Structure formats: C-alpha cells, structure tokens
Amino acid sequence: MAVEKKWIVKEPGNPALVRDLAARLKIDPVLANLLVQRGIDTYEKAYEFFRPDLGMLHDPFLMKDMQVAVERLDRAIHNKEKILIYGDYDVDGTTAVALIYSFIKNFIDTAEYYIPDRYDEGYGVSYKGIDWGHEHGYSLIIALDCGIKAVEKVRYASSLGIDFIICDHHLPDEVLPPAVAVLDPKRADNTYPFDDLSGCGVGFKLIQAYALHKHLPFEWVEALLDFVVVSISSDLVSMTGENRILAHYGLERLNQSPSKGLQSIIKLSGLENHNITIDDIVFKIGPRINAAGRMESGRTAVDLLVSRNDEDARSKGEEINAHNNDRKSIDKEITREAIEMVRQSADFALRKSTIVYNPQWHKGVVGIVASRLVEAFYRPTIVLTQSNGFITGSARSIAGFDLYESIEACSEYLENFGGHMYAAGLTLREDNLAPFCAKFEKIVAAKISDEIMTPLVHIDSYLDFQQITPRFFRILKQFQPFGPGNPSPVFITENVYDNGNGRLVGSDSGHMRLDLIQEDEPHRYISAIAFNLSKYYDHLHAGNPVDVCYSVAENYYRGIANVQLRVKDIRKKELF
C-alpha cells in the first residue's frame, strides 16, 4: 500500500538577509537561504556553524550534581573501590558504557560493566543487576542511558551499601532517585545550557569534568569522541548546539583513528575506504551494535567496543555481524507476515491505528517491524509478541501525533509502559489485549486528523541541476553533520527526465537507479537513486517528465566518490 505524500516547500528566508549573507560568505544564494531558514542569519553565526570548535563545549560543572559526581568518582578511584558501569542494551547505552569503562581503566583495574538482558530483565536498572553488583562487592554503580526513574531500585541499592551516579537524558518524574548524583540535563532544576545530549553525551560530560578536576590533558577524553558520535547518530538526538560540535569531532576521530572495536565494524560494514557520515552510522554501524542486544546480549557489543587488540576486535566484530545478519533475516520475514496480517484484517480501511500480534515473533525486532509498518501504512503502530508469560511489544508513531499520550490513556490495561511522543514500549496480560486494542483505536481515532495521516515531504528550496557545481557541493557538505534540527537539505527540481539508462535495482526490484536530465539541459545528466519508488519506472522509462525532490549526497563506488541525488519522492507532471 503506497501512501501518497504531500510536498511542502518552505517559505524562503528574508531576502535582504539572504543577499547579505550570500555576498559576505561568497556562496550561492540557495545556500545562504538554507542558512537563514535554519536561524543562521549573520556572518558570526555562520562562522560558528561552519567552524565548530571543541573550545565552545559548555563547562560540565554547569550540570546539576556534577561536582558531587566527580568527587564520588574520584574517591572511588583513589580507594580502588569496585565500580560497576551499568548501561542500556541499545547503541546509546553500550557506547556510553564503553566510553566510561575505557576512561576509568586508565586509573584502576577494579571496574566492570553490566548490560541487562533485554528478555530477562528488560529496560533500565534491574534488581537482578543490583544483586549481582552486591554479590561481587561493588560499592559504586554508574548508570548510563537509564536510571532516571529507578527510584525504588536506587533506594534498594543504597540499603545494600551501593552508591549510584546516574547519567541519563530521559525525562524524569517529579521525584528523582536518591542517588549520590543525578546527571540529567532534562531535570526540572536543570542548570545546564543544552538539554538534548545523548546518554553517552552525559557520560562524556562526566569524564570531561573529571579530567578538568584532575588537570588531565583534554586529549584523554577527546580520544573517546568516536563513541559519542555513534550514540548521537543512533539515538536521533538533535544535531544542533553542543551535539553538533561533539558529532563533528567524533566523525573526525571515527574516520582517522577509531577504536579497534569500531574499526572492526567499519571493515565489516564495507566502509573502510569511505568518508564515514552520520548516515553510515545510522544505517550500517549502529544496527550492527544494536543487533547484539536484540539477538543475544548487549554485553557482546561492549566487549567489542572496548577491545584492546586486533584479534579480539575481529572475532567479536564477526560475531556481532552474524547477529546482524540473523536480525535482518528475521525482521524481513516478520515484516512480511505483519503487512499481510494488516491487509487481511476485515476493518483495515476503517482503522486509524495498526496493532498486530503474534506470540511467535522475536521480541528483539518488533520495534524495527513497527517502523516498517509505519512506512507502509502511515498510522500509529503497535507490534506485539509474547515474552515471559506476558504480551510485550513496541510502538511507533507518525509526525505530529503523540503516541505516548494515547498509550498512557490505556494504562489500566497495561502492566508497564515507557517511552516518548514517537516511540514506546509496553507490557500487558493476555486477557487485557482485546480491551486495550479497542480503547487504543478509539483514542487514536478521536485525536488524529486526515491531515496528520498524510505524510509530508518538507522541501527547503527549488534548485536547477546546473547549480550543483563542485563548489556548491563542497560548501553543502560543510552543513554536515546532518540530523534532527539540522536535516540534510531537500531540493525540488521540475521537468526532469530519465536519459534512458534508468533501471530497477534491489532484490525485489523495488528501487531505481536513474540518470536524470533537466528539460533545458538535455546534455547534462546527474545520477540518482530512488528507494521504494519503482512504481514510477514505467512512466519515466516511457520518456515522461516528472518533478523530483531529493537530497544531494556522495556515492562511493570502487573508492571513487561521485555526486548522487537521493530521491525522496517523485511527482508526475500534469500533461495537458
């Protein structure tokens, strides 16, 4: 089922500001307009944007509780206490654990890490993990990318003589855990200038503060920025402010001197001779790290990330790559089954939400499948399976619809749930499944509008192919790193044809490789890739014109980089 998209072309920036910025920076007005649209409307702001500087990072001691966290960590290191580094099983959690563990190992050998089991313990701090720490003599637990809601569990740890330092970035409840220190820029009493760090980013601020406290060279923490950029990219936090600086220098580190573990993943992802971008992390590096926690144990991912020698990194990397191949096979099959289930449902056309359940599905991939169903049907979606005697699953939303709020309104049927506006997890008893589904659909149907259920393509600017010069692209690349808050610009070009070389590609011929020409420049073509748009192939192959919206990217083939358009959508021209 193809969902037709609505194209929205943004209002141009203030013409006077655009002209002034284009003249002062000596750049194409289209590029100056992109800057102004993003609030970068002066030469000074543009300089900061194009020249991120580690010296512009915020003072970590501006974060609430940072001083007490550093003092507690320093005491633990000085007294050679056993420190347990505890993190979530996803990319953000495992990179955060790898970062803190790698740093602390410079000072003591009494640190260990613990990743909860996705199936046995679930998300966040667990009683099992605390008991394991107590049994093995740990007196300090540093929780990363989790812990902000673990009030009772932190209190329990305290009764056992275990202190907690929490490094989280999720929204806290009104009551904070009784930890020694709670580092979270989203605290209600936040004093930190930037509130959208990743979990690994909060961990980075802790080691930055510790290095300042101990007068250590900044290079000690800078060397770990490859972990930070992987977390920022994979956790989809904003690519603005401090994250943009951390990601910029993290990419440099990832391209020039990555850790042995990440180098292993880079090789296995086929990126060894490439200039690695945020997209490469999101689509190739991150999923491999995630696959460990989905298919077996997130600990395997940390084992890889902290590898100290090439052989360990190679063997762990191959193990994780195998997990990722299994994950891809399983999620492809479950996605096929789920799409078929939706299409065969009697009330498919009447529903505003999608809920599918199969007790045999693999719990580790239901979140991925939910995202695929959103792509296919563009509705708030929940994919459920069975685990440990309960029904459990993941939910994903569409732009502009608060999924979490709708799930919360059905909480009387749930054992527990958590998440945010666009993604959530939930657990319920089997006898509550039918009433939950009914109420969720009723709430979604009452709140959602046809406008929200129409996917939008936001387009920054019109562009002619002749404007895509080597200099234009060189400056456009400096807008990177791209991500939320600083997305890859999307352009529209009208009256475009395929030059006759277009072909279907992909295992199911669902994609197109095209050589596109613009009507008034018939001898100049530009290569393009159009994912999941093969329905337009016959129209293009017949020589018909289309409008295309796209981003401009770099494609590597046999070590050679070429400009390539990544087509977001195609619109047939109305012929009269």
PDB file of C-alpha atoms in Angstrom, residues 57-266:
ATOM      1  CA  LEU A  57      31.836  23.000  24.651  1.00  0.00           C
ATOM      2  CA  HIS A  58      29.981  24.021  27.806  1.00  0.00           C
ATOM      3  CA  ASP A  59      31.584  23.815  31.225  1.00  0.00           C
ATOM      4  CA  PRO A  60      30.473  20.371  32.501  1.00  0.00           C
ATOM      5  CA  PHE A  61      30.242  21.722  36.054  1.00  0.00           C
ATOM      6  CA  LEU A  62      27.219  23.770  34.948  1.00  0.00           C
ATOM      7  CA  MET A  63      25.291  20.496  35.084  1.00  0.00           C
ATOM      8  CA  LYS A  64      23.402  19.922  38.330  1.00  0.00           C
ATOM      9  CA  ASP A  65      25.188  17.428  40.657  1.00  0.00           C
ATOM     10  CA  MET A  66      28.360  17.303  38.528  1.00  0.00           C
ATOM     11  CA  GLN A  67      30.655  18.411  41.340  1.00  0.00           C
ATOM     12  CA  VAL A  68      29.398  15.738  43.737  1.00  0.00           C
ATOM     13  CA  ALA A  69      29.526  13.101  40.964  1.00  0.00           C
ATOM     14  CA  VAL A  70      33.180  13.894  40.234  1.00  0.00           C
ATOM     15  CA  GLU A  71      34.100  13.878  43.908  1.00  0.00           C
ATOM     16  CA  ARG A  72      32.397  10.489  44.424  1.00  0.00           C
ATOM     17  CA  LEU A  73      34.104   9.016  41.359  1.00  0.00           C
ATOM     18  CA  ASP A  74      37.469  10.415  42.450  1.00  0.00           C
ATOM     19  CA  ARG A  75      37.073   8.862  45.909  1.00  0.00           C
ATOM     20  CA  ALA A  76      36.179   5.502  44.379  1.00  0.00           C
ATOM     21  CA  ILE A  77      39.228   5.584  42.096  1.00  0.00           C
ATOM     22  CA  HIS A  78      41.540   6.746  44.885  1.00  0.00           C
ATOM     23  CA  ASN A  79      40.321   3.979  47.231  1.00  0.00           C
ATOM     24  CA  LYS A  80      40.333   1.363  44.429  1.00  0.00           C
ATOM     25  CA  GLU A  81      36.660   0.612  45.027  1.00  0.00           C
ATOM     26  CA  LYS A  82      34.924  -1.824  42.705  1.00  0.00           C
ATOM     27  CA  ILE A  83      32.940   0.269  40.198  1.00  0.00           C
ATOM     28  CA  LEU A  84      30.134  -1.272  38.133  1.00  0.00           C
ATOM     29  CA  ILE A  85      29.324   0.555  34.900  1.00  0.00           C
ATOM     30  CA  TYR A  86      25.704  -0.207  34.057  1.00  0.00           C
ATOM     31  CA  GLY A  87      24.051   0.683  30.755  1.00  0.00           C
ATOM     32  CA  ASP A  88      21.122   0.014  28.471  1.00  0.00           C
ATOM     33  CA  TYR A  89      21.458  -2.628  25.736  1.00  0.00           C
ATOM     34  CA  ASP A  90      20.972  -0.257  22.775  1.00  0.00           C
ATOM     35  CA  VAL A  91      23.628   1.725  20.882  1.00  0.00           C
ATOM     36  CA  ASP A  92      23.470   4.737  23.192  1.00  0.00           C
ATOM     37  CA  GLY A  93      23.753   2.593  26.312  1.00  0.00           C
ATOM     38  CA  THR A  94      26.544   0.321  25.086  1.00  0.00           C
ATOM     39  CA  THR A  95      28.663   3.166  23.672  1.00  0.00           C
ATOM     40  CA  ALA A  96      28.204   5.064  26.955  1.00  0.00           C
ATOM     41  CA  VAL A  97      29.378   2.050  28.952  1.00  0.00           C
ATOM     42  CA  ALA A  98      32.339   1.579  26.598  1.00  0.00           C
ATOM     43  CA  LEU A  99      33.282   5.248  26.983  1.00  0.00           C
ATOM     44  CA  ILE A 100      33.205   5.292  30.805  1.00  0.00           C
ATOM     45  CA  TYR A 101      34.860   1.885  31.125  1.00  0.00           C
ATOM     46  CA  SER A 102      37.663   2.808  28.689  1.00  0.00           C
ATOM     47  CA  PHE A 103      38.306   6.034  30.604  1.00  0.00           C
ATOM     48  CA  ILE A 104      38.232   4.552  34.116  1.00  0.00           C
ATOM     49  CA  LYS A 105      40.551   1.697  33.087  1.00  0.00           C
ATOM     50  CA  ASN A 106      43.287   4.346  32.821  1.00  0.00           C
ATOM     51  CA  PHE A 107      43.259   4.595  36.617  1.00  0.00           C
ATOM     52  CA  ILE A 108      42.083   1.315  38.164  1.00  0.00           C
ATOM     53  CA  ASP A 109      41.508  -2.305  37.194  1.00  0.00           C
ATOM     54  CA  THR A 110      38.569  -2.820  39.566  1.00  0.00           C
ATOM     55  CA  ALA A 111      35.895  -1.612  37.119  1.00  0.00           C
ATOM     56  CA  GLU A 112      33.451  -3.949  35.375  1.00  0.00           C
ATOM     57  CA  TYR A 113      30.428  -3.419  33.143  1.00  0.00           C
ATOM     58  CA  TYR A 114      26.922  -4.823  33.235  1.00  0.00           C
ATOM     59  CA  ILE A 115      24.305  -4.789  30.474  1.00  0.00           C
ATOM     60  CA  PRO A 116      20.815  -6.050  31.464  1.00  0.00           C
ATOM     61  CA  ASP A 117      19.270  -8.831  29.409  1.00  0.00           C
ATOM     62  CA  ARG A 118      16.554  -7.453  27.120  1.00  0.00           C
ATOM     63  CA  TYR A 119      14.347 -10.519  27.680  1.00  0.00           C
ATOM     64  CA  ASP A 120      15.025 -11.447  31.286  1.00  0.00           C
ATOM     65  CA  GLU A 121      15.478  -8.019  32.897  1.00  0.00           C
ATOM     66  CA  GLY A 122      14.040  -5.562  30.392  1.00  0.00           C
ATOM     67  CA  TYR A 123      14.984  -1.920  30.007  1.00  0.00           C
ATOM     68  CA  GLY A 124      16.835   0.046  32.665  1.00  0.00           C
ATOM     69  CA  VAL A 125      18.216  -0.646  36.112  1.00  0.00           C
ATOM     70  CA  SER A 126      17.136  -4.073  37.401  1.00  0.00           C
ATOM     71  CA  TYR A 127      17.067  -5.658  40.845  1.00  0.00           C
ATOM     72  CA  LYS A 128      18.973  -8.580  39.328  1.00  0.00           C
ATOM     73  CA  GLY A 129      21.778  -6.248  38.231  1.00  0.00           C
ATOM     74  CA  ILE A 130      21.947  -4.600  41.659  1.00  0.00           C
ATOM     75  CA  ASP A 131      22.038  -8.002  43.380  1.00  0.00           C
ATOM     76  CA  TRP A 132      24.823  -9.119  41.032  1.00  0.00           C
ATOM     77  CA  GLY A 133      26.798  -5.999  41.937  1.00  0.00           C
ATOM     78  CA  HIS A 134      26.254  -6.582  45.647  1.00  0.00           C
ATOM     79  CA  GLU A 135      27.274 -10.248  45.442  1.00  0.00           C
ATOM     80  CA  HIS A 136      30.509  -9.278  43.700  1.00  0.00           C
ATOM     81  CA  GLY A 137      31.423  -6.472  46.071  1.00  0.00           C
ATOM     82  CA  TYR A 138      30.687  -3.338  44.007  1.00  0.00           C
ATOM     83  CA  SER A 139      30.199  -0.169  46.043  1.00  0.00           C
ATOM     84  CA  LEU A 140      29.516   2.305  43.201  1.00  0.00           C
ATOM     85  CA  ILE A 141      27.268   1.864  40.182  1.00  0.00           C
ATOM     86  CA  ILE A 142      27.396   4.379  37.333  1.00  0.00           C
ATOM     87  CA  ALA A 143      24.128   4.051  35.377  1.00  0.00           C
ATOM     88  CA  LEU A 144      24.228   5.271  31.770  1.00  0.00           C
ATOM     89  CA  ASP A 145      21.302   5.992  29.450  1.00  0.00           C
ATOM     90  CA  CYS A 146      18.935   4.749  32.147  1.00  0.00           C
ATOM     91  CA  GLY A 147      18.148   5.118  35.843  1.00  0.00           C
ATOM     92  CA  ILE A 148      16.275   8.416  35.930  1.00  0.00           C
ATOM     93  CA  LYS A 149      13.047   6.666  37.029  1.00  0.00           C
ATOM     94  CA  ALA A 150      14.648   3.921  39.139  1.00  0.00           C
ATOM     95  CA  VAL A 151      13.640   5.473  42.460  1.00  0.00           C
ATOM     96  CA  GLU A 152      12.899   2.254  44.356  1.00  0.00           C
ATOM     97  CA  LYS A 153      15.802   0.362  42.820  1.00  0.00           C
ATOM     98  CA  VAL A 154      18.323   3.049  43.774  1.00  0.00           C
ATOM     99  CA  ARG A 155      16.851   3.084  47.277  1.00  0.00           C
ATOM    100  CA  TYR A 156      17.250  -0.717  47.389  1.00  0.00           C
ATOM    101  CA  ALA A 157      20.889  -0.433  46.251  1.00  0.00           C
ATOM    102  CA  SER A 158      21.525   2.126  48.966  1.00  0.00           C
ATOM    103  CA  SER A 159      20.216  -0.325  51.587  1.00  0.00           C
ATOM    104  CA  LEU A 160      22.908  -2.734  50.366  1.00  0.00           C
ATOM    105  CA  GLY A 161      25.641  -0.100  50.696  1.00  0.00           C
ATOM    106  CA  ILE A 162      25.859   0.670  46.965  1.00  0.00           C
ATOM    107  CA  ASP A 163      26.002   4.273  45.749  1.00  0.00           C
ATOM    108  CA  PHE A 164      24.616   5.349  42.380  1.00  0.00           C
ATOM    109  CA  ILE A 165      25.720   8.017  39.919  1.00  0.00           C
ATOM    110  CA  ILE A 166      23.025   8.350  37.248  1.00  0.00           C
ATOM    111  CA  CYS A 167      23.916   9.675  33.781  1.00  0.00           C
ATOM    112  CA  ASP A 168      20.649   9.814  31.864  1.00  0.00           C
ATOM    113  CA  HIS A 169      18.967  12.016  29.270  1.00  0.00           C
ATOM    114  CA  HIS A 170      15.362  10.845  29.522  1.00  0.00           C
ATOM    115  CA  LEU A 171      12.589  12.926  31.043  1.00  0.00           C
ATOM    116  CA  PRO A 172      12.441  12.355  34.837  1.00  0.00           C
ATOM    117  CA  ASP A 173       9.358  12.022  37.012  1.00  0.00           C
ATOM    118  CA  GLU A 174       8.683  14.570  39.735  1.00  0.00           C
ATOM    119  CA  VAL A 175      10.664  12.504  42.249  1.00  0.00           C
ATOM    120  CA  LEU A 176      14.316  11.840  41.411  1.00  0.00           C
ATOM    121  CA  PRO A 177      16.102   8.657  42.502  1.00  0.00           C
ATOM    122  CA  PRO A 178      18.004   9.055  45.812  1.00  0.00           C
ATOM    123  CA  ALA A 179      21.362   8.690  44.074  1.00  0.00           C
ATOM    124  CA  VAL A 180      24.610  10.379  45.129  1.00  0.00           C
ATOM    125  CA  ALA A 181      24.351  12.347  41.878  1.00  0.00           C
ATOM    126  CA  VAL A 182      21.728  12.573  39.147  1.00  0.00           C
ATOM    127  CA  LEU A 183      23.220  13.965  35.934  1.00  0.00           C
ATOM    128  CA  ASP A 184      20.379  14.664  33.524  1.00  0.00           C
ATOM    129  CA  PRO A 185      20.040  17.916  31.543  1.00  0.00           C
ATOM    130  CA  LYS A 186      16.255  17.342  31.446  1.00  0.00           C
ATOM    131  CA  ARG A 187      15.905  17.713  35.228  1.00  0.00           C
ATOM    132  CA  ALA A 188      13.282  20.292  36.207  1.00  0.00           C
ATOM    133  CA  ASP A 189      16.008  22.181  38.105  1.00  0.00           C
ATOM    134  CA  ASN A 190      18.410  21.903  35.167  1.00  0.00           C
ATOM    135  CA  THR A 191      21.227  24.458  35.147  1.00  0.00           C
ATOM    136  CA  TYR A 192      22.959  23.181  32.004  1.00  0.00           C
ATOM    137  CA  PRO A 193      22.734  25.259  28.786  1.00  0.00           C
ATOM    138  CA  PHE A 194      21.976  22.318  26.443  1.00  0.00           C
ATOM    139  CA  ASP A 195      19.291  19.753  27.260  1.00  0.00           C
ATOM    140  CA  ASP A 196      19.432  17.266  24.350  1.00  0.00           C
ATOM    141  CA  LEU A 197      22.617  15.297  24.976  1.00  0.00           C
ATOM    142  CA  SER A 198      22.571  11.558  24.339  1.00  0.00           C
ATOM    143  CA  GLY A 199      23.101   9.187  27.264  1.00  0.00           C
ATOM    144  CA  CYS A 200      26.667   8.706  26.079  1.00  0.00           C
ATOM    145  CA  GLY A 201      26.931  12.506  25.811  1.00  0.00           C
ATOM    146  CA  VAL A 202      26.064  12.851  29.505  1.00  0.00           C
ATOM    147  CA  GLY A 203      28.733  10.235  30.254  1.00  0.00           C
ATOM    148  CA  PHE A 204      31.171  12.284  28.188  1.00  0.00           C
ATOM    149  CA  LYS A 205      30.430  15.363  30.299  1.00  0.00           C
ATOM    150  CA  LEU A 206      31.236  13.318  33.413  1.00  0.00           C
ATOM    151  CA  ILE A 207      34.683  12.315  32.156  1.00  0.00           C
ATOM    152  CA  GLN A 208      35.280  15.836  30.819  1.00  0.00           C
ATOM    153  CA  ALA A 209      34.549  17.153  34.315  1.00  0.00           C
ATOM    154  CA  TYR A 210      36.765  14.513  35.929  1.00  0.00           C
ATOM    155  CA  ALA A 211      39.635  15.397  33.587  1.00  0.00           C
ATOM    156  CA  LEU A 212      39.263  19.077  34.487  1.00  0.00           C
ATOM    157  CA  HIS A 213      39.129  18.214  38.208  1.00  0.00           C
ATOM    158  CA  LYS A 214      42.346  16.170  37.945  1.00  0.00           C
ATOM    159  CA  HIS A 215      44.087  18.544  35.491  1.00  0.00           C
ATOM    160  CA  LEU A 216      44.330  15.777  32.890  1.00  0.00           C
ATOM    161  CA  PRO A 217      45.021  16.557  29.207  1.00  0.00           C
ATOM    162  CA  PHE A 218      41.839  17.044  27.171  1.00  0.00           C
ATOM    163  CA  GLU A 219      43.202  14.501  24.679  1.00  0.00           C
ATOM    164  CA  TRP A 220      42.273  11.771  27.195  1.00  0.00           C
ATOM    165  CA  VAL A 221      38.573  12.491  26.699  1.00  0.00           C
ATOM    166  CA  GLU A 222      38.811  13.671  23.077  1.00  0.00           C
ATOM    167  CA  ALA A 223      40.096  10.204  22.145  1.00  0.00           C
ATOM    168  CA  LEU A 224      36.667   8.763  23.069  1.00  0.00           C
ATOM    169  CA  LEU A 225      34.573  11.004  20.821  1.00  0.00           C
ATOM    170  CA  ASP A 226      34.097   8.198  18.283  1.00  0.00           C
ATOM    171  CA  PHE A 227      31.777   6.532  20.822  1.00  0.00           C
ATOM    172  CA  VAL A 228      29.892   9.802  21.321  1.00  0.00           C
ATOM    173  CA  VAL A 229      29.149  10.404  17.633  1.00  0.00           C
ATOM    174  CA  VAL A 230      27.874   6.845  17.226  1.00  0.00           C
ATOM    175  CA  SER A 231      25.476   7.422  20.135  1.00  0.00           C
ATOM    176  CA  ILE A 232      24.313  10.848  18.916  1.00  0.00           C
ATOM    177  CA  SER A 233      23.595   9.499  15.435  1.00  0.00           C
ATOM    178  CA  SER A 234      21.876   6.298  16.528  1.00  0.00           C
ATOM    179  CA  ASP A 235      19.739   7.824  19.292  1.00  0.00           C
ATOM    180  CA  LEU A 236      18.445  10.587  16.996  1.00  0.00           C
ATOM    181  CA  VAL A 237      19.060  13.444  19.416  1.00  0.00           C
ATOM    182  CA  SER A 238      19.283  16.897  17.843  1.00  0.00           C
ATOM    183  CA  MET A 239      22.275  17.718  15.665  1.00  0.00           C
ATOM    184  CA  THR A 240      22.486  21.265  16.997  1.00  0.00           C
ATOM    185  CA  GLY A 241      24.408  23.114  19.704  1.00  0.00           C
ATOM    186  CA  GLU A 242      26.843  21.003  21.671  1.00  0.00           C
ATOM    187  CA  ASN A 243      25.837  17.801  19.845  1.00  0.00           C
ATOM    188  CA  ARG A 244      26.944  19.314  16.538  1.00  0.00           C
ATOM    189  CA  ILE A 245      30.403  20.012  17.964  1.00  0.00           C
ATOM    190  CA  LEU A 246      30.707  16.558  19.539  1.00  0.00           C
ATOM    191  CA  ALA A 247      29.484  14.871  16.345  1.00  0.00           C
ATOM    192  CA  HIS A 248      31.802  16.896  14.087  1.00  0.00           C
ATOM    193  CA  TYR A 249      34.916  15.909  16.027  1.00  0.00           C
ATOM    194  CA  GLY A 250      33.573  12.427  16.665  1.00  0.00           C
ATOM    195  CA  LEU A 251      33.335  11.887  12.913  1.00  0.00           C
ATOM    196  CA  GLU A 252      36.915  13.081  12.528  1.00  0.00           C
ATOM    197  CA  ARG A 253      38.003  10.534  15.125  1.00  0.00           C
ATOM    198  CA  LEU A 254      35.889   7.783  13.535  1.00  0.00           C
ATOM    199  CA  ASN A 255      37.443   8.456  10.123  1.00  0.00           C
ATOM    200  CA  GLN A 256      41.044   8.945  11.243  1.00  0.00           C
ATOM    201  CA  SER A 257      41.710   6.822  14.338  1.00  0.00           C
ATOM    202  CA  PRO A 258      38.693   4.864  15.582  1.00  0.00           C
ATOM    203  CA  SER A 259      38.881   2.421  18.475  1.00  0.00           C
ATOM    204  CA  LYS A 260      39.777  -1.134  17.483  1.00  0.00           C
ATOM    205  CA  GLY A 261      36.204  -2.284  18.064  1.00  0.00           C
ATOM    206  CA  LEU A 262      34.646   0.388  15.874  1.00  0.00           C
ATOM    207  CA  GLN A 263      37.344  -0.177  13.252  1.00  0.00           C
ATOM    208  CA  SER A 264      36.233  -3.816  13.122  1.00  0.00           C
ATOM    209  CA  ILE A 265      32.611  -2.767  12.484  1.00  0.00           C
ATOM    210  CA  ILE A 266      33.744  -0.241   9.871  1.00  0.00           C
TER     211      ILE A 266
END
